[in-house]
mmCIF file of C-alpha atoms in Angstrom:
data_model
loop_
_atom_site.group_PDB
_atom_site.id
_atom_site.type_symbol
_atom_site.label_atom_id
_atom_site.label_comp_id
_atom_site.label_asym_id
_atom_site.label_seq_id
_atom_site.Cartn_x
_atom_site.Cartn_y
_atom_site.Cartn_z
ATOM 1 C CA UNK A 286 -4.684 -209.396 241.504
ATOM 2 C CA UNK A 287 -3.974 -206.736 244.109
ATOM 3 C CA UNK A 288 -0.053 -206.047 244.866
ATOM 4 C CA UNK A 289 -0.560 -206.084 248.134
ATOM 5 C CA UNK A 290 2.346 -206.538 250.606
ATOM 6 C CA UNK A 291 5.123 -206.276 247.404
ATOM 7 C CA UNK A 292 8.625 -203.931 247.536
ATOM 8 C CA UNK A 293 10.505 -202.156 246.138
ATOM 9 C CA UNK A 294 14.916 -202.122 244.526
ATOM 10 C CA UNK A 295 13.449 -199.149 242.012
ATOM 11 C CA UNK A 296 16.553 -197.653 240.580
ATOM 12 C CA UNK A 297 15.403 -194.158 239.499
ATOM 13 C CA UNK A 298 13.712 -193.727 242.751
ATOM 14 C CA UNK A 299 10.470 -194.208 241.385
ATOM 15 C CA UNK A 300 7.413 -195.637 242.955
ATOM 16 C CA UNK A 301 3.719 -196.623 242.824
ATOM 17 C CA UNK A 302 1.810 -193.035 243.939
ATOM 18 C CA UNK A 303 0.367 -192.955 246.554
ATOM 19 C CA UNK A 304 1.126 -196.847 248.375
ATOM 20 C CA UNK A 305 3.322 -197.997 250.516
ATOM 21 C CA UNK A 306 6.105 -199.229 248.436
ATOM 22 C CA UNK A 307 7.215 -201.385 251.889
ATOM 23 C CA UNK A 308 4.788 -204.101 252.502
ATOM 24 C CA UNK A 309 4.636 -204.285 248.381
ATOM 25 C CA UNK A 310 7.362 -207.588 247.893
ATOM 26 C CA UNK A 311 6.200 -208.419 244.136
ATOM 27 C CA UNK A 312 7.147 -204.857 242.923
ATOM 28 C CA UNK A 313 11.121 -205.566 242.004
ATOM 29 C CA UNK A 314 11.408 -201.577 240.106
ATOM 30 C CA UNK A 315 9.713 -198.574 238.912
ATOM 31 C CA UNK A 316 11.902 -197.111 235.363
ATOM 32 C CA UNK A 317 11.583 -194.220 233.265
ATOM 33 C CA UNK A 318 13.000 -194.774 229.609
ATOM 34 C CA UNK A 319 13.486 -192.292 227.132
ATOM 35 C CA UNK A 320 11.105 -193.573 224.939
ATOM 36 C CA UNK A 321 8.467 -193.908 226.508
ATOM 37 C CA UNK A 322 8.019 -190.009 227.605
ATOM 38 C CA UNK A 323 6.240 -189.585 230.947
ATOM 39 C CA UNK A 324 5.552 -193.124 230.832
ATOM 40 C CA UNK A 325 6.754 -195.578 233.594
ATOM 41 C CA UNK A 326 6.542 -199.326 234.557
ATOM 42 C CA UNK A 327 6.500 -200.605 237.346
ATOM 43 C CA UNK A 328 8.475 -204.471 237.007
ATOM 44 C CA UNK A 329 6.404 -206.768 239.244
ATOM 45 C CA UNK A 330 6.245 -210.495 239.696
ATOM 46 C CA UNK A 331 3.477 -211.700 239.544
ATOM 47 C CA UNK A 332 1.951 -214.517 242.275
ATOM 48 C CA UNK A 333 -0.386 -215.876 239.290
ATOM 49 C CA UNK A 334 -1.040 -215.620 235.733
ATOM 50 C CA UNK A 335 -4.590 -217.267 235.248
ATOM 51 C CA UNK A 336 -6.836 -215.166 235.908
ATOM 52 C CA UNK A 337 -11.012 -216.782 236.312
ATOM 53 C CA UNK A 338 -14.086 -214.953 234.734
ATOM 54 C CA UNK A 339 -16.965 -214.549 236.923
ATOM 55 C CA UNK A 340 -19.776 -217.751 236.149
ATOM 56 C CA UNK A 341 -22.070 -214.714 235.894
ATOM 57 C CA UNK A 342 -19.852 -213.567 233.013
ATOM 58 C CA UNK A 343 -21.768 -213.289 229.092
ATOM 59 C CA UNK A 344 -18.053 -213.470 227.583
ATOM 60 C CA UNK A 345 -17.577 -217.348 226.619
ATOM 61 C CA UNK A 346 -14.770 -217.964 228.217
ATOM 62 C CA UNK A 347 -13.672 -219.372 231.744
ATOM 63 C CA UNK A 348 -9.772 -217.941 231.879
ATOM 64 C CA UNK A 349 -7.503 -215.137 230.435
ATOM 65 C CA UNK A 350 -4.263 -213.845 230.503
ATOM 66 C CA UNK A 351 -3.029 -210.374 231.011
ATOM 67 C CA UNK A 352 0.505 -209.516 231.237
ATOM 68 C CA UNK A 353 0.587 -205.836 231.891
ATOM 69 C CA UNK A 354 -2.087 -202.908 234.291
ATOM 70 C CA UNK A 355 -2.209 -200.252 232.560
ATOM 71 C CA UNK A 356 -2.693 -199.779 229.340
ATOM 72 C CA UNK A 357 -0.273 -196.952 226.612
ATOM 73 C CA UNK A 358 -2.794 -197.057 223.799
ATOM 74 C CA UNK A 359 -4.952 -194.588 226.143
ATOM 75 C CA UNK A 360 -8.194 -194.560 224.630
ATOM 76 C CA UNK A 361 -11.124 -192.472 225.773
ATOM 77 C CA UNK A 362 -13.338 -194.883 226.147
ATOM 78 C CA UNK A 363 -11.322 -197.743 227.741
ATOM 79 C CA UNK A 364 -14.140 -199.918 229.643
ATOM 80 C CA UNK A 365 -10.954 -200.670 231.943
ATOM 81 C CA UNK A 366 -9.563 -197.648 233.240
ATOM 82 C CA UNK A 367 -11.520 -199.034 236.485
ATOM 83 C CA UNK A 368 -9.412 -201.020 237.658
ATOM 84 C CA UNK A 369 -6.413 -198.926 238.243
ATOM 85 C CA UNK A 370 -7.550 -197.806 240.616
ATOM 86 C CA UNK A 371 -7.554 -200.980 242.356
ATOM 87 C CA UNK A 372 -4.379 -200.092 242.872
ATOM 88 C CA UNK A 373 -4.494 -197.026 244.427
ATOM 89 C CA UNK A 374 -4.194 -195.283 240.957
ATOM 90 C CA UNK A 375 -6.562 -192.859 239.649
ATOM 91 C CA UNK A 376 -8.123 -194.467 235.786
ATOM 92 C CA UNK A 377 -7.736 -191.392 233.855
ATOM 93 C CA UNK A 378 -3.886 -190.026 233.072
ATOM 94 C CA UNK A 379 -2.370 -192.747 236.148
ATOM 95 C CA UNK A 380 -4.036 -195.526 233.460
ATOM 96 C CA UNK A 381 -2.140 -193.944 230.496
ATOM 97 C CA UNK A 382 1.318 -193.692 231.896
ATOM 98 C CA UNK A 383 1.406 -195.870 235.150
ATOM 99 C CA UNK A 384 2.079 -199.782 233.465
ATOM 100 C CA UNK A 385 2.219 -202.501 235.823
ATOM 101 C CA UNK A 386 4.338 -204.881 233.718
ATOM 102 C CA UNK A 387 4.260 -208.770 235.466
ATOM 103 C CA UNK A 388 7.032 -209.235 234.018
ATOM 104 C CA UNK A 389 7.405 -213.314 234.524
ATOM 105 C CA UNK A 390 3.708 -213.633 233.792
ATOM 106 C CA UNK A 391 5.378 -216.034 231.153
ATOM 107 C CA UNK A 392 7.320 -218.576 233.307
ATOM 108 C CA UNK A 393 4.024 -218.771 236.563
ATOM 109 C CA UNK A 394 1.880 -219.323 233.440
ATOM 110 C CA UNK A 395 3.862 -222.495 232.627
ATOM 111 C CA UNK A 396 3.313 -223.319 235.714
ATOM 112 C CA UNK A 397 0.189 -223.037 235.259
ATOM 113 C CA UNK A 398 -0.601 -225.143 232.891
ATOM 114 C CA UNK A 399 1.428 -227.294 233.639
ATOM 115 C CA UNK A 400 -0.437 -229.003 236.747
ATOM 116 C CA UNK A 401 -2.247 -232.470 236.404
ATOM 117 C CA UNK A 402 -5.986 -229.765 237.486
ATOM 118 C CA UNK A 403 -5.450 -227.806 235.045
ATOM 119 C CA UNK A 404 -8.420 -228.767 232.304
ATOM 120 C CA UNK A 405 -6.910 -227.085 229.003
ATOM 121 C CA UNK A 406 -9.845 -225.039 228.790
ATOM 122 C CA UNK A 407 -10.349 -221.382 226.520
ATOM 123 C CA UNK A 408 -8.030 -219.118 227.644
ATOM 124 C CA UNK A 409 -8.016 -215.048 226.020
ATOM 125 C CA UNK A 410 -5.466 -212.414 225.951
ATOM 126 C CA UNK A 411 -6.936 -209.235 225.333
ATOM 127 C CA UNK A 412 -9.766 -208.739 228.231
ATOM 128 C CA UNK A 413 -8.239 -206.201 229.442
ATOM 129 C CA UNK A 414 -5.880 -204.464 228.415
ATOM 130 C CA UNK A 415 -4.115 -204.825 224.792
ATOM 131 C CA UNK A 416 -1.108 -207.601 225.431
ATOM 132 C CA UNK A 417 0.359 -205.914 222.339
ATOM 133 C CA UNK A 418 -0.041 -202.587 223.140
ATOM 134 C CA UNK A 419 3.167 -200.497 222.623
ATOM 135 C CA UNK A 420 4.633 -201.650 226.047
ATOM 136 C CA UNK A 421 5.593 -205.524 224.131
ATOM 137 C CA UNK A 422 8.047 -204.209 222.377
ATOM 138 C CA UNK A 423 9.764 -203.547 225.034
ATOM 139 C CA UNK A 424 9.271 -206.092 227.353
ATOM 140 C CA UNK A 425 8.076 -209.807 224.184
ATOM 141 C CA UNK A 426 6.084 -211.233 226.675
ATOM 142 C CA UNK A 427 3.261 -212.655 224.600
ATOM 143 C CA UNK A 428 6.007 -215.302 222.310
ATOM 144 C CA UNK A 429 6.643 -216.725 226.305
ATOM 145 C CA UNK A 430 3.086 -216.521 226.467
ATOM 146 C CA UNK A 431 1.548 -218.258 223.719
ATOM 147 C CA UNK A 432 4.478 -221.347 224.196
ATOM 148 C CA UNK A 433 2.990 -221.739 227.269
ATOM 149 C CA UNK A 434 -0.282 -222.091 226.388
ATOM 150 C CA UNK A 435 -0.630 -224.313 223.101
ATOM 151 C CA UNK A 436 2.643 -226.725 224.814
ATOM 152 C CA UNK A 437 0.026 -227.628 226.808
ATOM 153 C CA UNK A 438 -2.599 -227.947 224.226
ATOM 154 C CA UNK A 439 -3.969 -225.638 225.573
ATOM 155 C CA UNK A 440 -6.649 -223.450 222.685
ATOM 156 C CA UNK A 441 -6.252 -219.384 222.629
ATOM 157 C CA UNK A 442 -7.157 -215.977 221.887
ATOM 158 C CA UNK A 443 -6.511 -212.765 220.996
ATOM 159 C CA UNK A 444 -7.730 -209.710 220.907
ATOM 160 C CA UNK A 445 -5.825 -206.464 219.425
ATOM 161 C CA UNK A 446 -5.863 -203.136 218.177
ATOM 162 C CA UNK A 447 -1.489 -203.741 217.960
ATOM 163 C CA UNK A 448 0.188 -204.112 215.271
ATOM 164 C CA UNK A 449 2.510 -205.632 217.018
ATOM 165 C CA UNK A 450 0.956 -209.021 216.449
ATOM 166 C CA UNK A 451 2.677 -209.547 213.434
ATOM 167 C CA UNK A 452 5.383 -210.275 215.147
ATOM 168 C CA UNK A 453 3.983 -213.364 216.164
ATOM 169 C CA UNK A 454 2.086 -214.118 213.593
ATOM 170 C CA UNK A 455 4.332 -216.909 212.770
ATOM 171 C CA UNK A 456 4.547 -218.537 216.183
ATOM 172 C CA UNK A 457 0.771 -218.689 216.300
ATOM 173 C CA UNK A 458 0.513 -220.290 212.976
ATOM 174 C CA UNK A 459 2.678 -222.499 214.367
ATOM 175 C CA UNK A 460 0.628 -223.039 217.413
ATOM 176 C CA UNK A 461 -2.527 -223.581 215.361
ATOM 177 C CA UNK A 462 -1.121 -226.676 213.667
ATOM 178 C CA UNK A 463 -1.419 -228.004 217.636
ATOM 179 C CA UNK A 464 -3.356 -226.464 219.196
ATOM 180 C CA UNK A 465 -7.213 -223.719 218.041
ATOM 181 C CA UNK A 466 -6.301 -220.453 218.036
ATOM 182 C CA UNK A 467 -8.167 -217.795 217.129
ATOM 183 C CA UNK A 468 -6.995 -213.981 216.230
ATOM 184 C CA UNK A 469 -9.215 -210.243 216.832
ATOM 185 C CA UNK A 470 -8.494 -206.656 215.543
ATOM 186 C CA UNK A 471 -10.367 -204.030 216.618
ATOM 187 C CA UNK A 472 -11.340 -201.251 214.533
ATOM 188 C CA UNK A 473 -14.510 -198.886 215.519
ATOM 189 C CA UNK A 474 -12.847 -195.653 213.515
ATOM 190 C CA UNK A 475 -11.919 -194.957 209.868
ATOM 191 C CA UNK A 476 -11.400 -191.469 210.495
ATOM 192 C CA UNK A 477 -8.165 -190.381 211.466
ATOM 193 C CA UNK A 478 -8.522 -187.554 213.158
ATOM 194 C CA UNK A 479 -11.731 -188.598 215.293
ATOM 195 C CA UNK A 480 -9.263 -191.868 215.401
ATOM 196 C CA UNK A 481 -6.117 -189.999 216.720
ATOM 197 C CA UNK A 482 -8.361 -187.680 219.507
ATOM 198 C CA UNK A 483 -9.651 -190.556 220.701
ATOM 199 C CA UNK A 484 -6.993 -193.244 220.949
ATOM 200 C CA UNK A 485 -3.635 -191.166 220.658
ATOM 201 C CA UNK A 486 -1.569 -194.438 220.438
ATOM 202 C CA UNK A 487 -2.867 -196.694 218.019
ATOM 203 C CA UNK A 488 -2.172 -197.319 214.418
ATOM 204 C CA UNK A 489 -4.382 -196.299 212.348
ATOM 205 C CA UNK A 490 -7.354 -198.289 211.054
ATOM 206 C CA UNK A 491 -5.024 -199.452 207.322
ATOM 207 C CA UNK A 492 -2.621 -200.141 209.729
ATOM 208 C CA UNK A 493 -5.437 -202.013 211.552
ATOM 209 C CA UNK A 494 -6.611 -203.154 208.567
ATOM 210 C CA UNK A 495 -3.661 -204.527 206.812
ATOM 211 C CA UNK A 496 -2.339 -206.494 210.229
ATOM 212 C CA UNK A 497 -6.115 -207.721 209.303
ATOM 213 C CA UNK A 498 -4.883 -208.906 206.393
ATOM 214 C CA UNK A 499 -1.275 -210.105 207.413
ATOM 215 C CA UNK A 500 -3.182 -212.895 209.940
ATOM 216 C CA UNK A 501 -5.483 -214.377 208.096
ATOM 217 C CA UNK A 502 -2.230 -214.465 205.092
ATOM 218 C CA UNK A 503 -0.861 -217.153 207.762
ATOM 219 C CA UNK A 504 -3.407 -219.356 208.376
ATOM 220 C CA UNK A 505 -5.462 -217.708 211.280
ATOM 221 C CA UNK A 506 -8.709 -217.253 211.308
ATOM 222 C CA UNK A 507 -9.983 -213.708 212.982
ATOM 223 C CA UNK A 508 -13.299 -211.697 213.646
ATOM 224 C CA UNK A 509 -13.717 -208.753 213.350
ATOM 225 C CA UNK A 510 -14.134 -205.934 216.614
ATOM 226 C CA UNK A 511 -16.070 -203.059 214.841
ATOM 227 C CA UNK A 512 -16.386 -201.713 218.645
ATOM 228 C CA UNK A 513 -16.907 -199.080 220.832
ATOM 229 C CA UNK A 514 -19.745 -197.473 218.378
ATOM 230 C CA UNK A 515 -20.286 -193.869 219.495
ATOM 231 C CA UNK A 516 -23.720 -192.703 219.706
ATOM 232 C CA UNK A 517 -23.198 -188.835 216.279
ATOM 233 C CA UNK A 518 -19.697 -190.056 215.806
ATOM 234 C CA UNK A 519 -19.496 -193.676 214.235
ATOM 235 C CA UNK A 520 -23.090 -194.848 214.188
ATOM 236 C CA UNK A 521 -24.604 -193.287 210.884
ATOM 237 C CA UNK A 522 -25.036 -196.117 207.693
ATOM 238 C CA UNK A 523 -22.082 -194.077 205.794
ATOM 239 C CA UNK A 524 -19.879 -194.153 208.028
ATOM 240 C CA UNK A 525 -20.443 -198.398 208.605
ATOM 241 C CA UNK A 526 -20.867 -199.423 205.866
ATOM 242 C CA UNK A 527 -17.950 -198.338 204.694
ATOM 243 C CA UNK A 528 -15.948 -199.801 207.408
ATOM 244 C CA UNK A 529 -17.150 -203.331 207.043
ATOM 245 C CA UNK A 530 -16.656 -202.381 203.358
ATOM 246 C CA UNK A 531 -12.596 -201.778 203.816
ATOM 247 C CA UNK A 532 -13.102 -205.020 206.741
ATOM 248 C CA UNK A 533 -14.076 -207.940 204.580
ATOM 249 C CA UNK A 534 -11.929 -206.819 202.466
ATOM 250 C CA UNK A 535 -9.458 -207.249 204.547
ATOM 251 C CA UNK A 536 -10.075 -211.046 205.039
ATOM 252 C CA UNK A 537 -12.007 -210.657 208.034
ATOM 253 C CA UNK A 538 -14.179 -213.234 208.254
ATOM 254 C CA UNK A 539 -16.625 -212.386 210.854
ATOM 255 C CA UNK A 540 -17.526 -208.315 212.771
ATOM 256 C CA UNK A 541 -18.969 -207.861 215.836
ATOM 257 C CA UNK A 542 -20.783 -204.507 215.764
ATOM 258 C CA UNK A 543 -20.599 -203.472 219.719
ATOM 259 C CA UNK A 544 -22.118 -199.892 220.832
ATOM 260 C CA UNK A 545 -20.488 -198.111 223.647
ATOM 261 C CA UNK A 546 -20.281 -198.886 227.345
ATOM 262 C CA UNK A 547 -18.905 -196.612 230.243
ATOM 263 C CA UNK A 548 -18.501 -198.573 232.970
ATOM 264 C CA UNK A 549 -16.942 -196.423 236.189
ATOM 265 C CA UNK A 550 -13.513 -195.363 235.558
ATOM 266 C CA UNK A 551 -13.752 -194.554 231.535
ATOM 267 C CA UNK A 552 -17.440 -192.601 232.142
ATOM 268 C CA UNK A 553 -15.791 -189.827 233.796
ATOM 269 C CA UNK A 554 -13.546 -189.954 231.414
ATOM 270 C CA UNK A 555 -14.507 -190.667 227.944
ATOM 271 C CA UNK A 556 -17.390 -187.366 228.906
ATOM 272 C CA UNK A 557 -14.118 -185.179 230.121
ATOM 273 C CA UNK A 558 -13.200 -186.509 226.614
ATOM 274 C CA UNK A 559 -16.207 -185.615 225.141
ATOM 275 C CA UNK A 560 -17.073 -181.958 227.287
ATOM 276 C CA UNK A 561 -13.889 -180.810 225.339
ATOM 277 C CA UNK A 562 -14.124 -182.000 221.786
ATOM 278 C CA UNK A 563 -18.061 -181.961 221.492
ATOM 279 C CA UNK A 564 -19.881 -180.214 223.541
ATOM 280 C CA UNK A 565 -23.461 -179.740 221.104
ATOM 281 C CA UNK A 566 -23.037 -183.932 222.010
ATOM 282 C CA UNK A 567 -22.819 -184.014 226.046
ATOM 283 C CA UNK A 568 -26.784 -183.609 225.919
ATOM 284 C CA UNK A 569 -27.025 -186.385 223.699
ATOM 285 C CA UNK A 570 -24.723 -188.500 225.426
ATOM 286 C CA UNK A 571 -27.431 -187.968 228.730
ATOM 287 C CA UNK A 572 -30.670 -189.016 227.096
ATOM 288 C CA UNK A 573 -28.012 -192.529 225.589
ATOM 289 C CA UNK A 574 -26.203 -193.129 228.814
ATOM 290 C CA UNK A 575 -29.286 -191.917 231.738
ATOM 291 C CA UNK A 576 -26.169 -192.259 234.310
ATOM 292 C CA UNK A 577 -25.577 -195.335 234.095
ATOM 293 C CA UNK A 578 -22.704 -197.788 231.968
ATOM 294 C CA UNK A 579 -25.288 -199.059 229.041
ATOM 295 C CA UNK A 580 -26.791 -197.328 226.232
ATOM 296 C CA UNK A 581 -30.740 -197.810 226.258
ATOM 297 C CA UNK A 582 -32.288 -200.884 224.976
ATOM 298 C CA UNK A 583 -33.848 -198.758 222.119
ATOM 299 C CA UNK A 584 -30.477 -197.538 220.894
ATOM 300 C CA UNK A 585 -29.109 -200.407 221.290
ATOM 301 C CA UNK A 586 -32.419 -201.941 219.689
ATOM 302 C CA UNK A 587 -31.543 -199.077 217.244
ATOM 303 C CA UNK A 588 -28.106 -200.078 216.347
ATOM 304 C CA UNK A 589 -29.020 -203.808 215.349
ATOM 305 C CA UNK A 590 -31.167 -203.275 213.086
ATOM 306 C CA UNK A 591 -28.504 -200.434 211.137
ATOM 307 C CA UNK A 592 -26.282 -203.075 211.484
ATOM 308 C CA UNK A 593 -27.881 -206.532 210.888
ATOM 309 C CA UNK A 594 -28.038 -205.414 206.569
ATOM 310 C CA UNK A 595 -24.018 -204.604 206.377
ATOM 311 C CA UNK A 596 -23.143 -207.479 207.986
ATOM 312 C CA UNK A 597 -24.996 -209.129 205.521
ATOM 313 C CA UNK A 598 -24.234 -207.811 203.123
ATOM 314 C CA UNK A 599 -20.579 -207.556 203.448
ATOM 315 C CA UNK A 600 -20.683 -212.210 204.542
ATOM 316 C CA UNK A 601 -18.590 -210.895 207.530
ATOM 317 C CA UNK A 602 -22.389 -212.999 209.645
ATOM 318 C CA UNK A 603 -20.795 -216.202 210.047
ATOM 319 C CA UNK A 604 -21.345 -218.136 212.427
ATOM 320 C CA UNK A 605 -17.731 -219.471 214.431
ATOM 321 C CA UNK A 606 -17.967 -222.824 213.997
ATOM 322 C CA UNK A 607 -18.096 -221.710 209.726
ATOM 323 C CA UNK A 608 -14.726 -219.662 210.513
ATOM 324 C CA UNK A 609 -12.448 -221.797 212.309
ATOM 325 C CA UNK A 610 -13.301 -220.184 215.431
ATOM 326 C CA UNK A 611 -13.694 -221.392 218.065
ATOM 327 C CA UNK A 612 -15.270 -217.695 219.679
ATOM 328 C CA UNK A 613 -17.831 -215.526 219.641
ATOM 329 C CA UNK A 614 -16.451 -212.252 222.114
ATOM 330 C CA UNK A 615 -19.708 -210.378 221.092
ATOM 331 C CA UNK A 616 -22.859 -211.425 223.210
ATOM 332 C CA UNK A 617 -25.557 -213.943 222.597
ATOM 333 C CA UNK A 618 -28.013 -211.654 224.248
ATOM 334 C CA UNK A 619 -28.502 -208.684 221.503
ATOM 335 C CA UNK A 620 -32.870 -207.714 221.447
ATOM 336 C CA UNK A 621 -34.473 -208.477 218.515
ATOM 337 C CA UNK A 622 -35.231 -205.358 215.657
ATOM 338 C CA UNK A 623 -37.632 -202.888 216.279
ATOM 339 C CA UNK A 624 -40.846 -202.181 213.623
ATOM 340 C CA UNK A 625 -39.971 -199.656 211.787
ATOM 341 C CA UNK A 626 -42.143 -197.213 213.659
ATOM 342 C CA UNK A 627 -40.304 -197.350 216.421
ATOM 343 C CA UNK A 628 -37.131 -196.839 215.125
ATOM 344 C CA UNK A 629 -37.027 -192.921 215.944
ATOM 345 C CA UNK A 630 -34.213 -191.530 216.473
ATOM 346 C CA UNK A 631 -35.216 -188.397 218.792
ATOM 347 C CA UNK A 632 -34.958 -190.591 221.444
ATOM 348 C CA UNK A 633 -31.277 -190.237 221.393
#
């Protein structure tokens, strides 16, 4: 949603850059704190918490809740970067440092799911920016959101890279006694140096694997998103095999492997990272993405053919219903595997 016609009482005089503050009645204040150097939090009173997913979307849920806009994870490839432009902010540094926080999101959500018209459809958390990014430790919005959904009989799922999820595992386990609850953890890069370069605000892969283990010990189904897979950086058989082995050892029941996609906003920011860190790969990415958002079909088929036997080897290819997880995060519309003769890395 756009934050139109909202007023502000910023304690430190900081405000959303590029916007007329006199016309923003939902923006309560903009604050900075020494615990988050260089970050400005813009605290707003939202009018709605539930977001309707367009019917044309391939995802298996129709409703989401996003308690924040922008993300401290600062992932170079984050597909949500372009959404910051709706706030008259840029998709690069502003996305990482200008965080919009819906401070009343739990109260608004409680009212929305309490309406007689609410049909208790599945609600997904973590589909845009991460609900367990580090700022959640400051604002503690998720407990109220979980309680509002579970208390209304609404099934829910959480997707995160944030180990702060550990705090709410008992709450989610309790909620799972009343409604279907599933968790998904995103782990894409095993190498610590590469991971910190690409995702400087995230916990290490080792910490996220420990989170998977803790969620399983709490009795929750856990799905791991190995996404995004980056051509030439993380798509080798060796890397994928080691990562999936670690995921299985941590107790995850399923995994989905998806290639990088580069929507406007994310595309410019990621390619700037690539030119800076791996200029030798720029020409290859130009061939794979051909100026668009998605890797071309040949690469998708090639990656799928590489991944399928690895998923089977590590027992991570089970269907959602087989592990008590009602959400299929990946698309069912996967390309058919090509014949061996068609596997031409030179295309990529």
